[in-house]
């Protein structure tokens, strides 16, 4: 089994305050944009993140992240990656310019904007990794540096901080 198969795809592995928003994103994509999407990555361990980071650097493939282990919101259950499904199938359309609904607006743009409407930060707006069209995260105002410090107390410590900020 490859590493990609081990990483979580479960919405339940996201922070509890993000889970309903992930389900809402799927619903809104279908109802408002007539698009079927899949969530293909949620929580990623630090070790898994290091393997992803190595891709295109010390391992074959294309560079897909600038984040090492501990430097991604995925490592703290605060991010998800989505993909557009081809109509009537479970086949992913990875093209950033795909327009399976035929409305002349790229589908990843439509779903990314819906994510922003729900409160996510959209990867397409990042300056460090341009074009991360299928990435959405909620930082709750926490930087990666702060998350790394709080992580010393475990994910429960991060949960307490986030819940205080969300109220």
mmCIF file of C-alpha atoms in Angstrom, residues 85-140:
data_model
loop_
_atom_site.group_PDB
_atom_site.id
_atom_site.type_symbol
_atom_site.label_atom_id
_atom_site.label_comp_id
_atom_site.label_asym_id
_atom_site.label_seq_id
_atom_site.Cartn_x
_atom_site.Cartn_y
_atom_site.Cartn_z
ATOM 1 C CA UNK A 85 -15.332 14.379 -10.090
ATOM 2 C CA UNK A 86 -16.162 13.776 -13.723
ATOM 3 C CA UNK A 87 -19.951 13.620 -14.193
ATOM 4 C CA UNK A 88 -21.533 10.337 -13.153
ATOM 5 C CA UNK A 89 -18.265 8.725 -12.069
ATOM 6 C CA UNK A 90 -15.702 8.533 -9.318
ATOM 7 C CA UNK A 91 -12.918 9.629 -11.687
ATOM 8 C CA UNK A 92 -11.154 12.808 -10.625
ATOM 9 C CA UNK A 93 -10.575 15.627 -13.086
ATOM 10 C CA UNK A 94 -7.272 17.127 -11.938
ATOM 11 C CA UNK A 95 -7.203 19.864 -14.583
ATOM 12 C CA UNK A 96 -7.309 23.244 -12.927
ATOM 13 C CA UNK A 97 -9.187 24.533 -15.949
ATOM 14 C CA UNK A 98 -11.857 21.809 -16.030
ATOM 15 C CA UNK A 99 -15.423 22.959 -16.593
ATOM 16 C CA UNK A 100 -17.517 19.810 -16.245
ATOM 17 C CA UNK A 101 -20.663 21.838 -15.530
ATOM 18 C CA UNK A 102 -20.174 23.850 -18.759
ATOM 19 C CA UNK A 103 -20.773 27.300 -17.233
ATOM 20 C CA UNK A 104 -17.538 28.834 -18.583
ATOM 21 C CA UNK A 105 -16.005 29.150 -15.096
ATOM 22 C CA UNK A 106 -13.285 26.689 -14.070
ATOM 23 C CA UNK A 107 -14.766 24.258 -11.544
ATOM 24 C CA UNK A 108 -11.930 24.515 -9.021
ATOM 25 C CA UNK A 109 -12.507 28.288 -9.010
ATOM 26 C CA UNK A 110 -16.206 27.773 -8.294
ATOM 27 C CA UNK A 111 -15.634 25.361 -5.414
ATOM 28 C CA UNK A 112 -12.738 27.399 -4.000
ATOM 29 C CA UNK A 113 -14.970 30.481 -3.872
ATOM 30 C CA UNK A 114 -17.735 28.459 -2.203
ATOM 31 C CA UNK A 115 -15.157 27.367 0.369
ATOM 32 C CA UNK A 116 -14.271 30.991 1.034
ATOM 33 C CA UNK A 117 -17.980 31.815 1.450
ATOM 34 C CA UNK A 118 -18.139 29.136 4.173
ATOM 35 C CA UNK A 119 -15.081 30.591 5.933
ATOM 36 C CA UNK A 120 -12.166 28.568 4.552
ATOM 37 C CA UNK A 121 -8.893 30.077 3.363
ATOM 38 C CA UNK A 122 -8.364 28.931 -0.223
ATOM 39 C CA UNK A 123 -5.003 27.655 -1.466
ATOM 40 C CA UNK A 124 -5.326 29.514 -4.774
ATOM 41 C CA UNK A 125 -4.780 32.742 -2.825
ATOM 42 C CA UNK A 126 -1.520 31.588 -1.225
ATOM 43 C CA UNK A 127 1.630 33.344 -2.343
ATOM 44 C CA UNK A 128 4.050 30.621 -1.237
ATOM 45 C CA UNK A 129 2.465 27.765 -3.234
ATOM 46 C CA UNK A 130 0.646 29.304 -6.149
ATOM 47 C CA UNK A 131 -2.154 27.357 -7.712
ATOM 48 C CA UNK A 132 -3.092 25.080 -4.817
ATOM 49 C CA UNK A 133 -6.629 25.116 -6.193
ATOM 50 C CA UNK A 134 -7.970 22.103 -4.298
ATOM 51 C CA UNK A 135 -6.742 23.128 -0.845
ATOM 52 C CA UNK A 136 -8.932 24.694 1.846
ATOM 53 C CA UNK A 137 -7.969 25.399 5.449
ATOM 54 C CA UNK A 138 -9.166 27.141 8.575
ATOM 55 C CA UNK A 139 -6.406 28.645 10.656
ATOM 56 C CA UNK A 140 -8.604 30.226 13.346
#
